[in-house]
mmCIF file of C-alpha atoms and ligand atoms in Angstrom:
data_model
loop_
_atom_site.group_PDB
_atom_site.id
_atom_site.type_symbol
_atom_site.label_atom_id
_atom_site.label_comp_id
_atom_site.label_asym_id
_atom_site.label_seq_id
_atom_site.Cartn_x
_atom_site.Cartn_y
_atom_site.Cartn_z
ATOM 1 C CA MET A 1041 -6.322 7.354 10.948
ATOM 2 C CA ASN A 1042 -5.640 8.148 14.723
ATOM 3 C CA ILE A 1043 -2.014 9.218 14.377
ATOM 4 C CA ALA A 1044 -1.973 9.839 18.264
ATOM 5 C CA LEU A 1045 -2.306 5.975 18.515
ATOM 6 C CA ILE A 1046 1.189 5.512 16.848
ATOM 7 C CA GLN A 1047 3.921 6.164 19.553
ATOM 8 C CA PRO A 1048 7.384 7.254 18.316
ATOM 9 C CA ALA A 1049 9.861 4.684 19.457
ATOM 10 C CA THR A 1050 12.445 6.470 21.396
ATOM 11 C CA GLY A 1051 15.491 5.401 23.333
ATOM 12 C CA THR A 1052 16.731 2.024 22.297
ATOM 13 C CA ALA A 1053 17.664 1.106 18.582
ATOM 14 C CA ARG A 1054 14.609 1.059 16.335
ATOM 15 C CA VAL A 1055 14.271 -1.818 13.821
ATOM 16 C CA LEU A 1056 14.515 0.307 10.828
ATOM 17 C CA ASP A 1057 16.995 2.798 12.008
ATOM 18 C CA GLY A 1058 19.345 3.994 9.200
ATOM 19 C CA LYS A 1059 16.999 2.544 6.467
ATOM 20 C CA VAL A 1060 15.463 4.551 3.646
ATOM 21 C CA ALA A 1061 11.781 3.744 2.397
ATOM 22 C CA VAL A 1062 9.727 4.778 -0.679
ATOM 23 C CA ILE A 1063 6.024 4.205 -0.115
ATOM 24 C CA THR A 1064 3.729 4.969 -3.206
ATOM 25 C CA GLY A 1065 0.604 6.194 -2.671
ATOM 26 C CA SER A 1066 1.242 7.350 0.866
ATOM 27 C CA THR A 1067 -0.595 10.525 1.190
ATOM 28 C CA SER A 1068 -3.679 8.810 2.948
ATOM 29 C CA GLY A 1069 -4.833 5.417 4.008
ATOM 30 C CA ILE A 1070 -2.781 2.326 4.218
ATOM 31 C CA GLY A 1071 0.286 4.066 2.563
ATOM 32 C CA LEU A 1072 0.203 6.896 5.117
ATOM 33 C CA GLY A 1073 -0.221 4.142 7.990
ATOM 34 C CA ILE A 1074 2.903 2.248 6.646
ATOM 35 C CA ALA A 1075 4.931 5.448 6.355
ATOM 36 C CA HIS A 1076 4.064 6.269 10.018
ATOM 37 C CA SER A 1077 5.115 2.894 11.114
ATOM 38 C CA PHE A 1078 8.323 2.854 9.132
ATOM 39 C CA ALA A 1079 9.326 6.404 10.369
ATOM 40 C CA SER A 1080 8.354 5.367 13.901
ATOM 41 C CA ALA A 1081 10.799 2.528 13.621
ATOM 42 C CA GLY A 1082 13.430 4.979 12.374
ATOM 43 C CA ALA A 1083 13.474 4.936 8.759
ATOM 44 C CA SER A 1084 13.751 7.999 6.524
ATOM 45 C CA VAL A 1085 10.707 8.101 4.101
ATOM 46 C CA VAL A 1086 9.554 9.209 0.720
ATOM 47 C CA ILE A 1087 5.984 10.120 0.628
ATOM 48 C CA ASN A 1088 4.087 10.073 -2.594
ATOM 49 C CA GLY A 1089 0.511 10.462 -3.887
ATOM 50 C CA PHE A 1090 -2.038 13.121 -4.658
ATOM 51 C CA GLY A 1091 -3.681 15.594 -2.438
ATOM 52 C CA LYS A 1092 -3.973 19.253 -1.582
ATOM 53 C CA PRO A 1093 -0.391 20.730 -1.378
ATOM 54 C CA GLU A 1094 -1.181 22.371 1.970
ATOM 55 C CA GLU A 1095 -2.621 18.979 3.283
ATOM 56 C CA ILE A 1096 0.613 17.042 2.081
ATOM 57 C CA ASN A 1097 2.831 19.592 3.787
ATOM 58 C CA ASP A 1098 0.991 19.244 7.023
ATOM 59 C CA THR A 1099 1.462 15.315 6.520
ATOM 60 C CA VAL A 1100 5.043 15.402 5.893
ATOM 61 C CA GLU A 1101 5.596 17.935 8.893
ATOM 62 C CA GLY A 1102 3.571 16.228 11.164
ATOM 63 C CA LEU A 1103 5.115 12.673 10.478
ATOM 64 C CA GLN A 1104 8.604 14.241 10.935
ATOM 65 C CA ARG A 1105 7.614 16.042 14.164
ATOM 66 C CA GLU A 1106 5.875 12.691 15.815
ATOM 67 C CA THR A 1107 8.475 10.217 14.722
ATOM 68 C CA GLY A 1108 11.668 12.314 14.769
ATOM 69 C CA SER A 1109 12.510 10.728 11.364
ATOM 70 C CA LYS A 1110 13.089 12.474 7.928
ATOM 71 C CA ALA A 1111 10.428 12.384 5.228
ATOM 72 C CA VAL A 1112 10.400 14.030 1.632
ATOM 73 C CA TYR A 1113 7.409 14.126 -0.767
ATOM 74 C CA SER A 1114 7.521 13.141 -4.329
ATOM 75 C CA ALA A 1115 4.467 13.935 -6.536
ATOM 76 C CA ALA A 1116 5.114 11.430 -9.171
ATOM 77 C CA ASP A 1117 2.155 9.974 -10.931
ATOM 78 C CA MET A 1118 2.244 6.345 -10.898
ATOM 79 C CA THR A 1119 0.838 6.131 -14.517
ATOM 80 C CA LYS A 1120 3.995 7.928 -15.894
ATOM 81 C CA PRO A 1121 7.216 6.048 -15.943
ATOM 82 C CA ASP A 1122 9.609 8.939 -16.115
ATOM 83 C CA GLU A 1123 8.076 10.373 -12.899
ATOM 84 C CA ILE A 1124 8.418 7.220 -11.255
ATOM 85 C CA ALA A 1125 12.265 7.323 -12.173
ATOM 86 C CA ALA A 1126 12.260 10.980 -10.734
ATOM 87 C CA MET A 1127 10.932 9.469 -7.571
ATOM 88 C CA VAL A 1128 13.567 6.890 -7.068
ATOM 89 C CA THR A 1129 16.109 9.619 -7.912
ATOM 90 C CA LEU A 1130 14.881 11.744 -5.400
ATOM 91 C CA ALA A 1131 15.038 8.946 -2.705
ATOM 92 C CA LEU A 1132 18.706 8.217 -3.799
ATOM 93 C CA GLU A 1133 19.748 11.938 -3.927
ATOM 94 C CA THR A 1134 18.207 13.060 -0.660
ATOM 95 C CA PHE A 1135 19.180 9.972 1.710
ATOM 96 C CA GLY A 1136 21.905 8.457 -0.493
ATOM 97 C CA ARG A 1137 20.434 4.855 -0.433
ATOM 98 C CA LEU A 1138 17.024 2.993 -0.813
ATOM 99 C CA ASP A 1139 16.455 -0.105 1.471
ATOM 100 C CA ILE A 1140 12.683 -0.598 1.351
ATOM 101 C CA LEU A 1141 10.103 -0.105 -1.541
ATOM 102 C CA VAL A 1142 6.471 -0.451 -0.812
ATOM 103 C CA ASN A 1143 4.258 -0.501 -3.927
ATOM 104 C CA ASN A 1144 0.950 0.524 -2.366
ATOM 105 C CA ALA A 1145 -0.665 3.300 -4.695
ATOM 106 C CA GLY A 1146 -3.988 1.841 -6.059
ATOM 107 C CA ILE A 1147 -7.307 2.669 -7.556
ATOM 108 C CA GLN A 1148 -10.701 0.812 -7.873
ATOM 109 C CA HIS A 1149 -13.348 0.935 -10.584
ATOM 110 C CA VAL A 1150 -16.383 -1.329 -10.287
ATOM 111 C CA SER A 1151 -18.366 -2.200 -13.529
ATOM 112 C CA PRO A 1152 -19.663 -5.359 -15.456
ATOM 113 C CA ILE A 1153 -16.927 -6.551 -17.695
ATOM 114 C CA ASP A 1154 -18.687 -5.854 -21.000
ATOM 115 C CA GLN A 1155 -19.299 -2.326 -19.907
ATOM 116 C CA PHE A 1156 -15.973 -1.700 -18.343
ATOM 117 C CA PRO A 1157 -14.574 1.706 -19.688
ATOM 118 C CA VAL A 1158 -11.360 0.771 -21.666
ATOM 119 C CA GLU A 1159 -9.597 3.843 -20.196
ATOM 120 C CA LYS A 1160 -10.383 2.643 -16.323
ATOM 121 C CA TRP A 1161 -8.936 -0.819 -17.318
ATOM 122 C CA ASP A 1162 -5.900 0.939 -18.646
ATOM 123 C CA ALA A 1163 -5.600 3.235 -15.442
ATOM 124 C CA VAL A 1164 -6.207 0.344 -12.757
ATOM 125 C CA LEU A 1165 -3.521 -1.694 -14.583
ATOM 126 C CA ALA A 1166 -1.076 0.874 -14.964
ATOM 127 C CA ILE A 1167 -1.407 2.267 -11.209
ATOM 128 C CA ASN A 1168 -2.005 -1.060 -9.435
ATOM 129 C CA LEU A 1169 0.387 -3.206 -11.386
ATOM 130 C CA SER A 1170 2.718 -1.614 -13.975
ATOM 131 C CA SER A 1171 3.889 1.142 -11.648
ATOM 132 C CA ALA A 1172 5.490 -1.890 -9.248
ATOM 133 C CA PHE A 1173 7.107 -3.055 -12.419
ATOM 134 C CA HIS A 1174 8.735 0.266 -12.827
ATOM 135 C CA THR A 1175 9.628 1.040 -9.287
ATOM 136 C CA ILE A 1176 10.902 -2.419 -8.689
ATOM 137 C CA ARG A 1177 13.210 -2.272 -12.041
ATOM 138 C CA LEU A 1178 14.615 0.985 -10.970
ATOM 139 C CA ALA A 1179 14.980 0.470 -7.188
ATOM 140 C CA LEU A 1180 16.748 -3.005 -7.665
ATOM 141 C CA PRO A 1181 20.356 -1.599 -8.756
ATOM 142 C CA ALA A 1182 20.547 0.401 -5.682
ATOM 143 C CA MET A 1183 19.458 -2.379 -3.366
ATOM 144 C CA ARG A 1184 22.061 -4.654 -5.111
ATOM 145 C CA ARG A 1185 24.755 -2.183 -4.697
ATOM 146 C CA GLN A 1186 23.976 -1.890 -0.955
ATOM 147 C CA GLY A 1187 23.884 -5.675 -0.502
ATOM 148 C CA GLY A 1188 20.049 -6.038 0.337
ATOM 149 C CA GLY A 1189 16.556 -4.667 0.365
ATOM 150 C CA ARG A 1190 13.263 -5.341 0.891
ATOM 151 C CA ILE A 1191 10.112 -4.914 -1.548
ATOM 152 C CA ILE A 1192 6.536 -4.996 -0.251
ATOM 153 C CA ASN A 1193 3.587 -5.081 -2.661
ATOM 154 C CA ILE A 1194 0.306 -4.162 -1.283
ATOM 155 C CA ALA A 1195 -2.137 -6.539 -3.060
ATOM 156 C CA SER A 1196 -5.593 -7.372 -1.656
ATOM 157 C CA ALA A 1197 -7.645 -10.443 -0.693
ATOM 158 C CA HIS A 1198 -8.641 -9.786 -4.286
ATOM 159 C CA ALA A 1199 -5.175 -11.008 -5.349
ATOM 160 C CA LEU A 1200 -6.301 -14.530 -4.034
ATOM 161 C CA VAL A 1201 -10.023 -14.530 -4.623
ATOM 162 C CA ALA A 1202 -12.441 -12.829 -6.953
ATOM 163 C CA SER A 1203 -15.688 -10.707 -6.806
ATOM 164 C CA PRO A 1204 -17.930 -9.838 -9.777
ATOM 165 C CA PHE A 1205 -17.498 -6.318 -11.369
ATOM 166 C CA LYS A 1206 -13.948 -5.837 -10.511
ATOM 167 C CA ALA A 1207 -12.318 -7.231 -13.301
ATOM 168 C CA ALA A 1208 -9.496 -4.705 -13.814
ATOM 169 C CA TYR A 1209 -8.623 -4.674 -9.795
ATOM 170 C CA VAL A 1210 -8.775 -8.377 -9.531
ATOM 171 C CA ALA A 1211 -6.636 -8.932 -12.572
ATOM 172 C CA ALA A 1212 -4.030 -6.374 -11.509
ATOM 173 C CA LYS A 1213 -3.934 -7.444 -7.912
ATOM 174 C CA HIS A 1214 -3.503 -11.414 -9.035
ATOM 175 C CA GLY A 1215 -0.667 -10.029 -11.245
ATOM 176 C CA ILE A 1216 1.118 -8.290 -8.501
ATOM 177 C CA VAL A 1217 1.273 -11.718 -6.552
ATOM 178 C CA GLY A 1218 3.020 -13.368 -9.810
ATOM 179 C CA LEU A 1219 5.311 -10.227 -10.200
ATOM 180 C CA THR A 1220 6.125 -10.685 -6.364
ATOM 181 C CA LYS A 1221 7.177 -14.411 -6.895
ATOM 182 C CA VAL A 1222 9.407 -13.666 -9.931
ATOM 183 C CA VAL A 1223 11.108 -10.896 -8.165
ATOM 184 C CA ALA A 1224 11.561 -13.172 -5.228
ATOM 185 C CA LEU A 1225 13.212 -15.734 -7.137
ATOM 186 C CA GLU A 1226 15.346 -13.316 -9.096
ATOM 187 C CA THR A 1227 16.783 -11.811 -5.943
ATOM 188 C CA ALA A 1228 16.824 -14.609 -3.430
ATOM 189 C CA GLU A 1229 20.493 -14.857 -3.121
ATOM 190 C CA GLN A 1230 21.007 -11.090 -3.004
ATOM 191 C CA ASN A 1231 19.611 -10.379 0.501
ATOM 192 C CA ILE A 1232 16.358 -8.909 -0.862
ATOM 193 C CA THR A 1233 13.139 -10.210 -0.261
ATOM 194 C CA CYS A 1234 9.680 -9.514 -2.128
ATOM 195 C CA ASN A 1235 6.501 -10.067 -0.507
ATOM 196 C CA ALA A 1236 2.744 -9.240 -1.018
ATOM 197 C CA ILE A 1237 0.413 -8.105 1.718
ATOM 198 C CA CYS A 1238 -3.200 -9.131 0.840
ATOM 199 C CA PRO A 1239 -5.426 -6.995 3.121
ATOM 200 C CA GLY A 1240 -9.308 -7.759 3.241
ATOM 201 C CA TYR A 1241 -11.329 -4.708 4.255
ATOM 202 C CA VAL A 1242 -9.071 -1.997 6.100
ATOM 203 C CA SER A 1243 -10.775 1.052 7.734
ATOM 204 C CA THR A 1244 -9.712 4.070 5.662
ATOM 205 C CA PRO A 1245 -11.185 7.522 4.973
ATOM 206 C CA LEU A 1246 -12.526 5.905 1.590
ATOM 207 C CA VAL A 1247 -14.127 3.042 3.185
ATOM 208 C CA GLU A 1248 -15.621 5.147 5.936
ATOM 209 C CA ALA A 1249 -17.119 7.291 3.422
ATOM 210 C CA GLN A 1250 -18.612 4.234 1.688
ATOM 211 C CA ILE A 1251 -20.223 3.014 4.844
ATOM 212 C CA ASP A 1252 -22.236 6.391 5.108
ATOM 213 C CA ASP A 1253 -23.081 6.299 1.452
ATOM 214 C CA GLN A 1254 -24.372 2.799 1.474
ATOM 215 C CA ALA A 1255 -26.277 3.326 4.626
ATOM 216 C CA ARG A 1256 -28.119 6.254 3.007
ATOM 217 C CA SER A 1257 -28.816 4.255 -0.175
ATOM 218 C CA HIS A 1258 -29.864 0.903 1.262
ATOM 219 C CA GLY A 1259 -31.727 2.842 4.099
ATOM 220 C CA ILE A 1260 -30.187 0.671 6.686
ATOM 221 C CA PRO A 1261 -28.046 1.538 9.919
ATOM 222 C CA ARG A 1262 -24.257 1.808 9.612
ATOM 223 C CA GLU A 1263 -23.821 -1.367 11.577
ATOM 224 C CA GLN A 1264 -25.704 -3.404 9.142
ATOM 225 C CA VAL A 1265 -23.969 -1.966 6.144
ATOM 226 C CA ILE A 1266 -20.693 -2.966 7.831
ATOM 227 C CA ARG A 1267 -21.785 -6.657 8.868
ATOM 228 C CA ASP A 1268 -23.961 -7.422 6.091
ATOM 229 C CA VAL A 1269 -22.629 -5.518 2.835
ATOM 230 C CA LEU A 1270 -19.046 -4.518 3.352
ATOM 231 C CA LEU A 1271 -17.914 -7.319 5.694
ATOM 232 C CA ALA A 1272 -20.306 -10.042 4.148
ATOM 233 C CA GLN A 1273 -17.131 -12.050 3.160
ATOM 234 C CA GLN A 1274 -14.817 -11.359 5.968
ATOM 235 C CA PRO A 1275 -15.626 -13.948 8.807
ATOM 236 C CA ASN A 1276 -14.241 -11.685 11.695
ATOM 237 C CA LYS A 1277 -16.555 -8.848 10.944
ATOM 238 C CA ARG A 1278 -14.037 -6.189 11.739
ATOM 239 C CA PHE A 1279 -12.005 -4.076 9.466
ATOM 240 C CA ALA A 1280 -8.301 -4.167 9.789
ATOM 241 C CA THR A 1281 -6.531 -0.970 10.783
ATOM 242 C CA VAL A 1282 -3.924 0.837 8.977
ATOM 243 C CA GLU A 1283 -1.701 0.492 12.119
ATOM 244 C CA GLU A 1284 -2.012 -3.212 11.890
ATOM 245 C CA ILE A 1285 -0.992 -3.017 8.098
ATOM 246 C CA GLY A 1286 1.853 -0.686 9.154
ATOM 247 C CA ALA A 1287 3.109 -3.140 11.971
ATOM 248 C CA PHE A 1288 3.286 -6.004 9.578
ATOM 249 C CA ALA A 1289 5.078 -4.231 6.722
ATOM 250 C CA THR A 1290 7.606 -3.149 9.325
ATOM 251 C CA PHE A 1291 8.285 -6.517 10.435
ATOM 252 C CA LEU A 1292 8.510 -7.639 6.718
ATOM 253 C CA ALA A 1293 11.015 -4.770 6.270
ATOM 254 C CA SER A 1294 13.140 -5.607 9.292
ATOM 255 C CA ASP A 1295 16.203 -8.041 9.576
ATOM 256 C CA ALA A 1296 13.973 -10.699 11.350
ATOM 257 C CA ALA A 1297 12.034 -11.327 8.198
ATOM 258 C CA ALA A 1298 15.088 -12.033 6.083
ATOM 259 C CA SER A 1299 13.790 -15.755 5.115
ATOM 260 C CA ILE A 1300 10.319 -14.658 4.179
ATOM 261 C CA THR A 1301 10.193 -14.151 0.328
ATOM 262 C CA GLY A 1302 7.814 -14.636 -2.609
ATOM 263 C CA ALA A 1303 4.821 -15.024 -0.315
ATOM 264 C CA ALA A 1304 1.193 -13.636 -0.403
ATOM 265 C CA LEU A 1305 0.365 -12.864 3.131
ATOM 266 C CA PRO A 1306 -3.378 -12.296 3.789
ATOM 267 C CA ILE A 1307 -4.380 -9.933 6.618
ATOM 268 C CA ASP A 1308 -8.096 -10.639 5.927
ATOM 269 C CA GLY A 1309 -9.966 -11.971 9.225
ATOM 270 C CA GLY A 1310 -10.243 -15.265 7.391
ATOM 271 C CA TRP A 1311 -11.791 -14.117 4.189
ATOM 272 C CA THR A 1312 -9.415 -16.283 1.924
ATOM 273 C CA ALA A 1313 -9.927 -19.350 4.295
ATOM 274 C CA HIS A 1314 -13.343 -19.817 2.784
HETATM 275 P P1 LIG B 2334 -6.523 5.483 -0.612
HETATM 276 O O1 LIG B 2334 -7.286 5.983 -1.616
HETATM 277 O O2 LIG B 2334 -6.771 5.882 0.910
HETATM 278 O O3 LIG B 2334 -4.887 5.826 -0.900
HETATM 279 C C1 LIG B 2334 -4.439 5.708 -2.313
HETATM 280 C C2 LIG B 2334 -3.279 6.359 -2.380
HETATM 281 O O4 LIG B 2334 -2.779 6.169 -3.731
HETATM 282 C C3 LIG B 2334 -3.328 7.795 -2.100
HETATM 283 O O5 LIG B 2334 -2.260 8.371 -1.594
HETATM 284 C C4 LIG B 2334 -3.585 8.409 -3.718
HETATM 285 O O6 LIG B 2334 -3.212 9.763 -3.761
HETATM 286 C C5 LIG B 2334 -2.461 7.340 -4.232
HETATM 287 N N1 LIG B 2334 -2.610 7.437 -5.827
HETATM 288 C C6 LIG B 2334 -3.817 7.002 -6.510
HETATM 289 N N2 LIG B 2334 -3.568 7.143 -7.653
HETATM 290 C C7 LIG B 2334 -2.222 7.505 -7.937
HETATM 291 C C8 LIG B 2334 -1.281 7.787 -8.863
HETATM 292 N N3 LIG B 2334 -1.686 7.735 -10.224
HETATM 293 N N4 LIG B 2334 0.038 8.167 -8.652
HETATM 294 C C9 LIG B 2334 0.538 8.226 -7.436
HETATM 295 N N5 LIG B 2334 -0.352 7.969 -6.281
HETATM 296 C C10 LIG B 2334 -1.750 7.686 -6.469
HETATM 297 O O7 LIG B 2334 -6.666 3.915 -0.722
HETATM 298 P P2 LIG B 2334 -6.088 2.717 0.288
HETATM 299 O O8 LIG B 2334 -7.562 1.943 0.770
HETATM 300 O O9 LIG B 2334 -5.310 3.161 1.452
HETATM 301 O O10 LIG B 2334 -5.484 1.706 -0.488
HETATM 302 C C11 LIG B 2334 -4.001 1.558 -0.653
HETATM 303 C C12 LIG B 2334 -3.850 0.314 -1.307
HETATM 304 O O11 LIG B 2334 -4.114 -0.914 -0.559
HETATM 305 C C13 LIG B 2334 -4.303 0.047 -2.578
HETATM 306 O O12 LIG B 2334 -3.219 -0.595 -3.600
HETATM 307 C C14 LIG B 2334 -5.553 -0.804 -2.505
HETATM 308 O O13 LIG B 2334 -5.958 -1.478 -3.647
HETATM 309 C C15 LIG B 2334 -5.153 -1.620 -1.303
HETATM 310 N N6 LIG B 2334 -6.165 -2.252 -0.538
HETATM 311 C C16 LIG B 2334 -6.844 -1.564 0.291
HETATM 312 C C17 LIG B 2334 -7.909 -2.113 1.031
HETATM 313 C C18 LIG B 2334 -8.958 -1.336 1.847
HETATM 314 O O14 LIG B 2334 -9.871 -1.967 2.359
HETATM 315 N N7 LIG B 2334 -8.702 -0.060 2.074
HETATM 316 C C19 LIG B 2334 -8.132 -3.506 1.081
HETATM 317 C C20 LIG B 2334 -7.132 -4.192 0.237
HETATM 318 C C21 LIG B 2334 -6.109 -3.632 -0.397
#
């Protein structure tokens, strides 16, 4: 991502000043974009995800330097409920509160269903769906004590429509929309909102790598891979950016979005309008 594009808001009050956010899977891609947007809006953030220790250190330090907000890192593995509990405890012990939870960590595996490796099914369901059950059940008591909160689940266009060979991912993403609705109903009178963001293709390092790989394997130019392969389903023929996802998540986390709850909100260039 182009971090230089994200200007720290200075001077007047920032919309998330004084808030504390946990963003799972925020060492890269969409999660990191959301963490930058939140920190630029004044929130203290807990960064989570895998990566090389020195790169994670650089990310956390860079984020604090560029935004003037505080950031700490949790190495919690989203397949492990006890480590998820330790991440929530870290947020509460470091910052004394927890206002915003973003369930973003996710993995993909592509295979026909009759050949889908059982351990891959279990891993996709654990990281993309069950981790959100654990973070939500652990974060809600603090949000209720504080008198409010925001939960944002990063789903996918694949939470609303399917593609072949993505059984576990599509099942987990449809599942997280169901979880989003239940949590929204259970918290509706408590000043807590729970929504799902459903991106189409977003420009991240992983997607960038796919473009070059597919161009090589199909023997076609990058532009053709983007238009006819990756964005075949996406009518606007452009990738969303992590800055766009971050800006929308910041709005959902702000006081202005108090009446938006239980929604699955596409940012997909018209994909699910088909
Ligand atoms: P990414 O691979 O760049 O980031 C994934 C993050 O999750 C990384 O920080 C990684 O370390 C972390 N992670 C993976 N397994 C983990 C585990 N067991 N415990 C803790 N952290 C773990 O991917 P991304 O493209 O930024 O995707 C982020 C989310 O957005 C995912 O839920 C993905 O399904 C969703 N999404 C992405 C796109 C897209 O086009 N990039 C589109 C729709 C939805």
